[in-house]
Amino acid sequence: MPDVTRRNVLRAGAAGAGAALLPVAWSAVARAGSVAPPQVLAAGDLALWYDEPAGTDWLRALPIGNGRLGAMVFGNVDTERLQLNEDTIWAGGPYDSANTRGAANLAEIRRRVFADQWTQAQDLINQTMMGNPGGQLAYQPVGNLRLAFGSASGASQYNRTLDLTTATVTTTYVLNGVRYQRESFASAPDQVIVIRLTADRAGSITFNATFDSPQRTTVSSPDAATIGVDGISGAMEGVNGSVRFLALAHAVATGGTVSSSGGTLRVSGATSVTVLISIGSSYVNFRTVNGDYQGIARTRLNAARTVAFDQLRSRHLADYQALFNRVTIDLGRTAAADQPTDVRIAQHASTNDPQFSALLFQYGRYLLISSSRPGTQPANLQGIWNDSMTPPWDSKYTINANLPMNYWPADTTNLAECFLPVFDMVRDLTVTGARVAQAQYGAGGWVTHHNTDGWRGASVVDGALWGMWQTGGAWLSTLIWEHYLFTGDVGFLQANYPALKGAAQFFLDTLVAHPTLGYLVTNPSNSPELPHHSNASVCAGPTMDNQILRDLFDAVARAGEVLGVDATFRSQVRTARDRLAPTRVGSRGNVQEWLADWVETERNHRHVSHLYGLHPSNQITKRGTPALYEAARRTLELRGDDGTGWSLAWKINYWARLEDATRAHKLLRDLVRTDRLAPNMFDLHPPFQIDGNFGATSGIAEMLLHSHTGELHLLPALPSGWPTGQVAGLRGRGGYTVGVRWTSGQADEISVRADRDGTLRLRARLFTGSFTLVDATDDSTPSTTRPDTDVVQLAVRAGHTYRAARPGVTPSPTLSSTPTPTVSPTLSPTPTLTPTPTPTVTSTPSPSGARATYTVTSSWSGGFQGEVTVTAGAAPTRGWTVSWTFPSGQVISQIWSGTHTQSGANVRVTNVDYNGSLPAGGSTTFGFIASTAGANNPPTDITCTTT
Ligand code: FUC
């Protein structure tokens, strides 16, 4: 396999709009008399649907995923294609990105920056500070499973749907008088992709199934009903491909015959068939790739084979709907929703289609649930869906906009668990980033620059103009505090506090005093990817860095207070915070992007990084900082509305925070164009980049609810295009679950459920007229104060729901609480500041001296995630078992890098084959997720034995 080069991608990145990668423009023509199919109406229009197959166009195929496994389903009549991904298949293998030339040139680089010799500073950075290698590695595909049925000629009544309420792709058609149906879903509880084929005439299903792949692979027929493809990821940047994987497809038929030989699975004359796809990967974590990938693939498949299809389906539904059903939204429906989805996109600019905004909102939630679950990798630039060995920007994690954007809707749209992979990644980056901090800055703590990958590269990559940005790790760390604000989970804060502290430590060690202004500044850094002078982006103390560092220092100080730790460190960061440069208004009335009042070299540049303070942060607000708020508006006017998909999506959030409903809605409509949305509703940079989907979902949430200033502001940017509607289940900082119903642009009814006792401030236009306010849980009338004409303030109690309404409005049954999840309960964090127990338990060493340590890495009210590290003693061991008892009925729902058995409360985890032997002092780690319906106490003791 040739070394995959990064240059093409980089060229596109440098061009910004990715001109070289522009897809062929697409169009769709309205169908006369079209009506949405019954199954779409049954899903409340929360379905994508088409009356044509995807053909060869990946951007017409429909995505399914369970966080780890992903597939794009093409729905062709003649040959069904499932393009397959597994989220740990990365090119290359573990590497240490730190540049070992050391920090010797840093002083000279800083001198050049302060002397305004920016390009000379960049030259020296390119010579001495680039990572090793100088680019990061790509996320890569597994391959395809193709089911060849024969000719499609004569097929009629075709349609295919992606039902967001069931996370299922269904294709149906009539051929030779027989109605065929295929249903595909990716199950998280059973860790397989399932395709169910049925026909309404017995014995009509015949096909051959085969795997193919762009990777180095071998195909096989491991048994009479199974095929496999065994492969290894590609080399890149001089790093050998090392992630091994095995995909298996197994068929169970009713009627007819099934056989497999030479890598072809043959099904003949069946009435119904269930195909199970299981994939194992040898990626254990960013530094270990010797996992038992074959064992994982086989174990998952064998377990799923024992479960009937109906069971697989109902387990999938229960798991998925527990997350998806937490938020409902209705923005109204017009006849535009009766057209196929691609037609709706093509016509959006000229039609009134409010339901499309609801669909887009829920699609973002669907994509997050499908690409990011506890224990999986975070959603990358393409979520988990990628068919290319050399995807745009390597389909990795770009931190200066894209990765944070992916997770903006996680908490606001009630998907807190889906956020957890980011914090696992941050924990990895504290390790690799500490190496880079030490080697390249001579600093403590940890640092990450503008990108990372599956190997957690943390150094400067791609060249100084793009990569010399120091605050990637800082931004990611602020997410820890943000997440805590929503959940109030002190155990989570405690487990992640070391990452917050390490990120702050790096800046305490590296910030330098500006020679003339005196502020503490980052040097060298940049305002992401935007040259302030010709070919020069590198500078000291760009506005975005100062804003991020204010948030970081605040977060670590406040977290230290909550946890009652590190008083001295807290005062150090607060002192440093007070020496950061404030955000200023520039000569054009704009927010100044750099310390000097420079005019950007590209007036319409896609990054508007210096408004980080407006969103996602809360440093620029309408009522708190009116001058900066006006300057933010002016900044957006100067930059213009145009931009890449993600840039438009960020601007929706910006305008929503400016409380400008009309402009936010205009930007939302700009995003729904054929050059910004693919037929399958994937956002187009172009090319496809999933951040725009997540950013749009976040933007719609921001139009309906704000909670960034210590109050809940209902309908802060409700556009005239959504005159009547309802949303329920949105989450606000402070632990609130919020619903609101409105007509003629006015709230009729507001519902707020509090997780914890506290003081609630509610802002809404409703409060400027007459209204009623009750504690709907005990029917009492809370006493209120009125700090502002449109604000009421009241004391709230944990678990109580408060309802405000126009007089005479009948309470809506669907508004007052989120739909009750069937599996894991709605996140309701610890009501008090008592941490969920997060023990670090060391087991009694076994006679061989081997021991295990155990930590809870995150917890939520439906369960927790833990990590156990087994370390051999003075002698090597051949195998090990760790056992414990769950105190309150927890059940392991997912485990990685180990196999387990659970009998009642008793759990035993044994090594998987690859690390059956541990050398003296060697260690290995496994992780698990345990869910519970009862109390969430983790076990307090574990035992390690060896063989
Ligand atoms: C940054 C952005 C590009 C693109 C890439 C993945 O480099 O400037 O527009 O989103 O990340």
Short mmCIF file of C-alpha atoms in Angstrom, two decimals, residues 298-486:
data_model
loop_
_atom_site.label_atom_id
_atom_site.label_comp_id
_atom_site.label_asym_id
_atom_site.label_seq_id
_atom_site.Cartn_x
_atom_site.Cartn_y
_atom_site.Cartn_z
CA ARG A 298 -16.41 -13.48 16.50
CA THR A 299 -17.60 -12.91 20.05
CA ARG A 300 -19.98 -10.15 18.99
CA LEU A 301 -21.29 -12.19 16.08
CA ASN A 302 -21.74 -15.36 18.10
CA ALA A 303 -23.60 -13.48 20.80
CA ALA A 304 -25.91 -11.79 18.28
CA ARG A 305 -26.58 -15.12 16.53
CA THR A 306 -28.29 -16.36 19.67
CA VAL A 307 -30.74 -13.45 19.63
CA ALA A 308 -33.87 -13.52 17.47
CA PHE A 309 -34.32 -10.68 14.99
CA ASP A 310 -37.32 -9.24 16.86
CA GLN A 311 -35.23 -9.15 20.01
CA LEU A 312 -32.32 -7.50 18.24
CA ARG A 313 -34.70 -4.91 16.88
CA SER A 314 -36.48 -4.22 20.14
CA ARG A 315 -33.19 -3.91 22.03
CA HIS A 316 -31.92 -1.50 19.42
CA LEU A 317 -35.10 0.57 19.64
CA ALA A 318 -35.10 0.70 23.42
CA ASP A 319 -31.48 1.79 23.47
CA TYR A 320 -31.79 4.39 20.72
CA GLN A 321 -35.14 5.85 21.73
CA ALA A 322 -33.98 6.32 25.31
CA LEU A 323 -31.72 9.01 23.88
CA PHE A 324 -33.57 10.28 20.83
CA ASN A 325 -37.01 10.67 22.46
CA ARG A 326 -35.76 13.06 25.09
CA VAL A 327 -36.35 16.04 22.82
CA THR A 328 -39.42 16.64 20.69
CA ILE A 329 -39.81 19.58 18.34
CA ASP A 330 -42.63 20.84 16.16
CA LEU A 331 -42.10 23.95 14.05
CA GLY A 332 -45.16 23.49 11.86
CA ARG A 333 -45.71 21.60 8.61
CA THR A 334 -46.50 22.67 5.07
CA ALA A 335 -47.05 20.70 1.86
CA ALA A 336 -43.34 21.13 1.15
CA ALA A 337 -42.82 18.15 3.50
CA ASP A 338 -44.66 15.92 1.02
CA GLN A 339 -41.74 16.01 -1.39
CA PRO A 340 -38.76 13.64 -1.19
CA THR A 341 -35.95 14.96 0.99
CA ASP A 342 -33.60 15.87 -1.85
CA VAL A 343 -36.36 17.88 -3.53
CA ARG A 344 -37.01 19.72 -0.29
CA ILE A 345 -33.36 20.78 -0.12
CA ALA A 346 -33.27 21.84 -3.77
CA GLN A 347 -36.44 23.91 -3.31
CA HIS A 348 -35.80 25.24 0.15
CA ALA A 349 -34.89 28.75 -0.91
CA SER A 350 -38.21 29.20 -2.69
CA THR A 351 -40.58 27.36 -0.34
CA ASN A 352 -41.89 27.74 3.17
CA ASP A 353 -40.81 24.49 4.80
CA PRO A 354 -40.51 24.94 8.59
CA GLN A 355 -40.63 21.19 9.17
CA PHE A 356 -37.29 20.91 7.40
CA SER A 357 -35.68 22.85 10.26
CA ALA A 358 -37.15 20.35 12.72
CA LEU A 359 -35.85 17.50 10.55
CA LEU A 360 -32.39 19.07 10.35
CA PHE A 361 -32.39 19.60 14.11
CA GLN A 362 -33.29 15.98 14.81
CA TYR A 363 -30.92 14.70 12.12
CA GLY A 364 -28.03 16.30 14.01
CA ARG A 365 -29.16 14.53 17.17
CA TYR A 366 -29.51 11.28 15.23
CA LEU A 367 -25.99 11.64 13.84
CA LEU A 368 -24.50 12.33 17.26
CA ILE A 369 -26.25 9.33 18.84
CA SER A 370 -25.04 7.22 15.91
CA SER A 371 -21.42 8.37 15.96
CA SER A 372 -20.55 9.04 19.59
CA ARG A 373 -21.43 6.78 22.51
CA PRO A 374 -19.77 6.14 25.83
CA GLY A 375 -16.60 4.15 25.18
CA THR A 376 -16.32 4.95 21.46
CA GLN A 377 -14.08 7.42 19.66
CA PRO A 378 -15.46 10.97 19.43
CA ALA A 379 -17.22 11.98 16.22
CA ASN A 380 -14.51 13.03 13.76
CA LEU A 381 -14.82 15.42 10.80
CA GLN A 382 -17.13 12.89 9.16
CA GLY A 383 -18.63 11.42 12.30
CA ILE A 384 -17.80 7.78 11.62
CA TRP A 385 -18.77 7.68 7.93
CA ASN A 386 -15.89 7.67 5.45
CA ASP A 387 -15.32 5.65 2.27
CA SER A 388 -11.89 7.00 1.38
CA MET A 389 -8.33 6.00 2.26
CA THR A 390 -7.41 9.68 1.85
CA PRO A 391 -10.42 11.57 3.10
CA PRO A 392 -10.52 15.38 3.15
CA TRP A 393 -8.43 16.72 6.04
CA ASP A 394 -7.86 13.04 6.88
CA SER A 395 -11.31 12.87 8.52
CA LYS A 396 -9.57 13.54 11.81
CA TYR A 397 -10.28 15.93 14.67
CA THR A 398 -9.75 19.61 13.91
CA ILE A 399 -9.85 21.44 17.20
CA ASN A 400 -9.86 25.10 16.17
CA ALA A 401 -13.55 24.96 15.17
CA ASN A 402 -14.80 21.56 14.11
CA LEU A 403 -14.45 19.17 17.03
CA PRO A 404 -15.95 21.54 19.61
CA MET A 405 -18.76 22.32 17.16
CA ASN A 406 -19.58 18.62 16.89
CA TYR A 407 -20.40 18.62 20.57
CA TRP A 408 -22.26 21.93 20.94
CA PRO A 409 -25.62 20.16 20.75
CA ALA A 410 -24.64 17.34 23.12
CA ASP A 411 -25.80 18.94 26.35
CA THR A 412 -28.29 21.49 25.01
CA THR A 413 -30.26 18.79 23.18
CA ASN A 414 -30.18 16.31 26.06
CA LEU A 415 -27.55 13.85 24.84
CA ALA A 416 -25.08 14.23 27.68
CA GLU A 417 -23.76 10.66 27.43
CA CYS A 418 -22.82 11.16 23.80
CA PHE A 419 -20.32 13.81 24.98
CA LEU A 420 -18.26 11.34 27.02
CA PRO A 421 -15.86 10.17 24.26
CA VAL A 422 -14.47 13.71 24.10
CA PHE A 423 -13.40 13.55 27.72
CA ASP A 424 -11.75 10.18 27.14
CA MET A 425 -9.84 11.76 24.28
CA VAL A 426 -8.85 14.72 26.45
CA ARG A 427 -7.47 12.26 28.98
CA ASP A 428 -5.33 10.69 26.26
CA LEU A 429 -4.17 14.14 25.17
CA THR A 430 -3.00 14.91 28.69
CA VAL A 431 -0.44 12.15 28.09
CA THR A 432 0.70 12.94 24.55
CA GLY A 433 0.29 16.68 25.10
CA ALA A 434 2.45 16.56 28.22
CA ARG A 435 5.28 15.14 26.08
CA VAL A 436 4.89 17.99 23.62
CA ALA A 437 4.67 20.58 26.40
CA GLN A 438 7.86 19.28 27.95
CA ALA A 439 9.82 18.65 24.75
CA GLN A 440 8.82 21.69 22.73
CA TYR A 441 8.12 24.35 25.37
CA GLY A 442 9.99 23.11 28.42
CA ALA A 443 6.66 23.45 30.21
CA GLY A 444 4.53 21.46 32.62
CA GLY A 445 0.93 20.52 32.01
CA TRP A 446 -0.13 19.56 28.50
CA VAL A 447 -0.81 21.25 25.18
CA THR A 448 -2.55 20.34 21.95
CA HIS A 449 -2.50 22.36 18.75
CA HIS A 450 -5.07 22.63 15.97
CA ASN A 451 -5.56 18.94 15.17
CA THR A 452 -5.43 15.50 16.63
CA ASP A 453 -5.99 11.97 15.35
CA GLY A 454 -6.55 8.42 16.57
CA TRP A 455 -3.00 8.44 17.94
CA ARG A 456 -3.59 11.69 19.82
CA GLY A 457 -0.94 13.68 17.99
CA ALA A 458 -0.55 16.93 19.93
CA SER A 459 2.24 18.81 18.17
CA VAL A 460 2.21 21.53 15.50
CA VAL A 461 1.23 20.10 12.10
CA ASP A 462 0.59 21.19 8.51
CA GLY A 463 2.76 24.31 8.74
CA ALA A 464 2.90 27.31 11.05
CA LEU A 465 0.26 29.30 9.19
CA TRP A 466 -2.42 26.76 10.16
CA GLY A 467 -0.92 24.69 12.93
CA MET A 468 0.80 27.19 15.21
CA TRP A 469 -2.15 27.64 17.52
CA GLN A 470 -1.60 26.77 21.16
CA THR A 471 -5.07 26.71 22.64
CA GLY A 472 -6.57 23.47 21.26
CA GLY A 473 -6.16 21.63 24.56
CA ALA A 474 -7.34 24.69 26.46
CA TRP A 475 -10.58 24.89 24.46
CA LEU A 476 -11.22 21.15 24.88
CA SER A 477 -10.66 21.48 28.62
CA THR A 478 -13.27 24.22 28.96
CA LEU A 479 -15.78 21.63 27.73
CA ILE A 480 -15.25 19.76 31.02
CA TRP A 481 -16.60 22.71 32.96
CA GLU A 482 -19.39 23.34 30.42
CA HIS A 483 -20.54 19.75 30.70
CA TYR A 484 -20.48 20.00 34.48
CA LEU A 485 -22.66 23.13 34.35
CA PHE A 486 -25.36 21.09 32.65
#
